[in-house]
Structures are given as structure tokens and as C-alpha cells.
Amino acid sequence: NLLYNGDFEDASNGWKTSNTIEIREDSPIFKGHYLHMFGARDIDGTLFPTYIYQKIDESKLKPYTRYRVRGFVGSSKDLKLVVTRYGKEID
């Protein structure tokens, strides 16, 4: 696993987040810790999205190797997953 703290055991390590993120562990759907993201906030007409991301040191990636990003989403509205390299989105 290339993600640090990918199971969200420690909310403060590895991830950069907006202020509207909580790590919980009280769900009948998920085992262990899971991420709870509140919706985007609209403050005086300015939209502040909810986000979480992690940068992976490129030296940890192997050449000519495919990597998979996966997870489980219990419910969502307008969720977007973006993977980028050098500031450009990867399909």
C-alpha cells in the first residue's frame, strides 16, 4: 500500500484535509475507522469544497507498473476522485 495511514487509524497523519472531515469508527457498514466528509460549504456566495488528499513520493513508484485506487463509498452526492501527476489529471 503506497498510502500512508490508508485505514485512517490516525486522523492527523498522512492526509491533507479541509476542516469538514471527521474520522469515525461507529458504523455498522464499515469495520474500523472510516472517513466522514461533510458537504461543501457556501459562505457568502463562495463555495468551499470538502477534500482529502495525499501526495505519494514518486520515487516509491515502479516504472511500467499499474496502480489501483479503490475504496468504498457509503453514500455521496457529486463525489469526484482525481488522480494527478505533475498537475495534470490521469485517466
C-alpha positions as YAML, in Angstrom:
chain: A
units: angstrom
residues:
- id: 1
  name: ASN
  ca: [0.00, 0.00, 0.00]
- id: 2
  name: LEU
  ca: [1.52, 3.31, -1.07]
- id: 3
  name: LEU
  ca: [-0.84, 5.42, 1.02]
- id: 4
  name: TYR
  ca: [0.35, 6.33, 4.49]
- id: 5
  name: ASN
  ca: [-2.36, 5.73, 7.09]
- id: 6
  name: GLY
  ca: [-4.72, 4.42, 4.40]
- id: 7
  name: ASP
  ca: [-7.06, 2.94, 7.01]
- id: 8
  name: PHE
  ca: [-7.45, 6.30, 8.82]
- id: 9
  name: GLU
  ca: [-6.24, 4.87, 12.15]
- id: 10
  name: ASP
  ca: [-4.58, 8.19, 12.98]
- id: 11
  name: ALA
  ca: [-6.57, 11.16, 11.71]
- id: 12
  name: SER
  ca: [-3.64, 13.57, 11.81]
- id: 13
  name: ASN
  ca: [-1.09, 11.56, 9.81]
- id: 14
  name: GLY
  ca: [-0.54, 11.43, 6.07]
- id: 15
  name: TRP
  ca: [-3.62, 13.29, 4.87]
- id: 16
  name: LYS
  ca: [-4.26, 16.93, 3.96]
- id: 17
  name: THR
  ca: [-7.92, 17.79, 4.53]
- id: 18
  name: SER
  ca: [-10.47, 20.54, 4.63]
- id: 19
  name: ASN
  ca: [-11.92, 21.43, 8.03]
- id: 20
  name: THR
  ca: [-15.09, 19.43, 7.44]
- id: 21
  name: ILE
  ca: [-13.60, 15.93, 7.70]
- id: 22
  name: GLU
  ca: [-14.07, 13.52, 10.59]
- id: 23
  name: ILE
  ca: [-12.56, 10.10, 11.24]
- id: 24
  name: ARG
  ca: [-15.17, 7.84, 12.83]
- id: 25
  name: GLU
  ca: [-15.44, 4.21, 13.88]
- id: 26
  name: ASP
  ca: [-19.10, 3.78, 14.84]
- id: 27
  name: SER
  ca: [-20.64, 2.48, 11.61]
- id: 28
  name: PRO
  ca: [-22.41, -0.84, 11.12]
- id: 29
  name: ILE
  ca: [-21.28, -0.72, 7.45]
- id: 30
  name: PHE
  ca: [-17.52, -0.26, 7.98]
- id: 31
  name: LYS
  ca: [-15.06, -2.19, 10.11]
- id: 32
  name: GLY
  ca: [-12.62, 0.00, 11.99]
- id: 33
  name: HIS
  ca: [-12.06, 3.64, 11.13]
- id: 34
  name: TYR
  ca: [-13.70, 5.41, 8.21]
- id: 35
  name: LEU
  ca: [-13.81, 8.88, 6.73]
- id: 36
  name: HIS
  ca: [-16.90, 11.07, 7.13]
- id: 37
  name: MET
  ca: [-16.92, 14.05, 4.77]
- id: 38
  name: PHE
  ca: [-19.49, 16.79, 5.17]
- id: 39
  name: GLY
  ca: [-20.70, 18.60, 2.07]
- id: 40
  name: ALA
  ca: [-19.17, 21.72, 0.57]
- id: 41
  name: ARG
  ca: [-19.84, 24.98, 2.42]
- id: 42
  name: ASP
  ca: [-21.28, 28.09, 0.81]
- id: 43
  name: ILE
  ca: [-20.17, 31.19, 2.70]
- id: 44
  name: ASP
  ca: [-21.49, 34.46, 1.32]
- id: 45
  name: GLY
  ca: [-21.69, 33.01, -2.18]
- id: 46
  name: THR
  ca: [-18.21, 31.47, -2.13]
- id: 47
  name: LEU
  ca: [-18.13, 27.67, -2.34]
- id: 48
  name: PHE
  ca: [-15.56, 25.87, -0.20]
- id: 49
  name: PRO
  ca: [-15.30, 22.19, -1.23]
- id: 50
  name: THR
  ca: [-14.68, 19.30, 1.13]
- id: 51
  name: TYR
  ca: [-11.48, 17.46, 0.27]
- id: 52
  name: ILE
  ca: [-8.88, 14.99, 1.40]
- id: 53
  name: TYR
  ca: [-5.66, 14.15, -0.41]
- id: 54
  name: GLN
  ca: [-2.27, 12.60, -0.04]
- id: 55
  name: LYS
  ca: [0.84, 13.05, -2.13]
- id: 56
  name: ILE
  ca: [2.92, 9.96, -2.83]
- id: 57
  name: ASP
  ca: [6.66, 10.33, -3.32]
- id: 58
  name: GLU
  ca: [7.27, 9.40, -6.95]
- id: 59
  name: SER
  ca: [10.45, 7.53, -6.00]
- id: 60
  name: LYS
  ca: [8.17, 4.87, -4.43]
- id: 61
  name: LEU
  ca: [6.54, 4.15, -7.79]
- id: 62
  name: LYS
  ca: [7.97, 1.46, -10.06]
- id: 63
  name: PRO
  ca: [8.36, 2.13, -13.80]
- id: 64
  name: TYR
  ca: [5.91, 0.44, -16.17]
- id: 65
  name: THR
  ca: [3.66, -0.56, -13.26]
- id: 66
  name: ARG
  ca: [-0.10, -0.03, -12.97]
- id: 67
  name: TYR
  ca: [-1.55, 1.13, -9.68]
- id: 68
  name: ARG
  ca: [-5.12, 0.86, -8.46]
- id: 69
  name: VAL
  ca: [-7.03, 3.39, -6.38]
- id: 70
  name: ARG
  ca: [-10.02, 1.85, -4.64]
- id: 71
  name: GLY
  ca: [-12.34, 2.39, -1.74]
- id: 72
  name: PHE
  ca: [-15.93, 2.07, -0.63]
- id: 73
  name: VAL
  ca: [-18.39, 4.97, -0.65]
- id: 74
  name: GLY
  ca: [-21.44, 4.51, 1.61]
- id: 75
  name: SER
  ca: [-23.30, 7.46, 0.09]
- id: 76
  name: SER
  ca: [-22.37, 10.50, -1.93]
- id: 77
  name: LYS
  ca: [-23.55, 13.44, -3.97]
- id: 78
  name: ASP
  ca: [-21.25, 14.85, -6.66]
- id: 79
  name: LEU
  ca: [-18.20, 12.92, -5.45]
- id: 80
  name: LYS
  ca: [-15.12, 13.34, -7.60]
- id: 81
  name: LEU
  ca: [-11.93, 11.29, -7.39]
- id: 82
  name: VAL
  ca: [-8.94, 12.89, -9.07]
- id: 83
  name: VAL
  ca: [-5.51, 11.35, -9.59]
- id: 84
  name: THR
  ca: [-2.88, 13.79, -10.86]
- id: 85
  name: ARG
  ca: [0.74, 13.74, -11.90]
- id: 86
  name: TYR
  ca: [2.68, 16.96, -12.49]
- id: 87
  name: GLY
  ca: [-0.56, 18.91, -12.05]
- id: 88
  name: LYS
  ca: [-2.41, 17.04, -14.82]
- id: 89
  name: GLU
  ca: [-5.27, 14.60, -14.30]
- id: 90
  name: ILE
  ca: [-4.62, 10.93, -15.09]
- id: 91
  name: ASP
  ca: [-7.40, 8.86, -16.66]
...
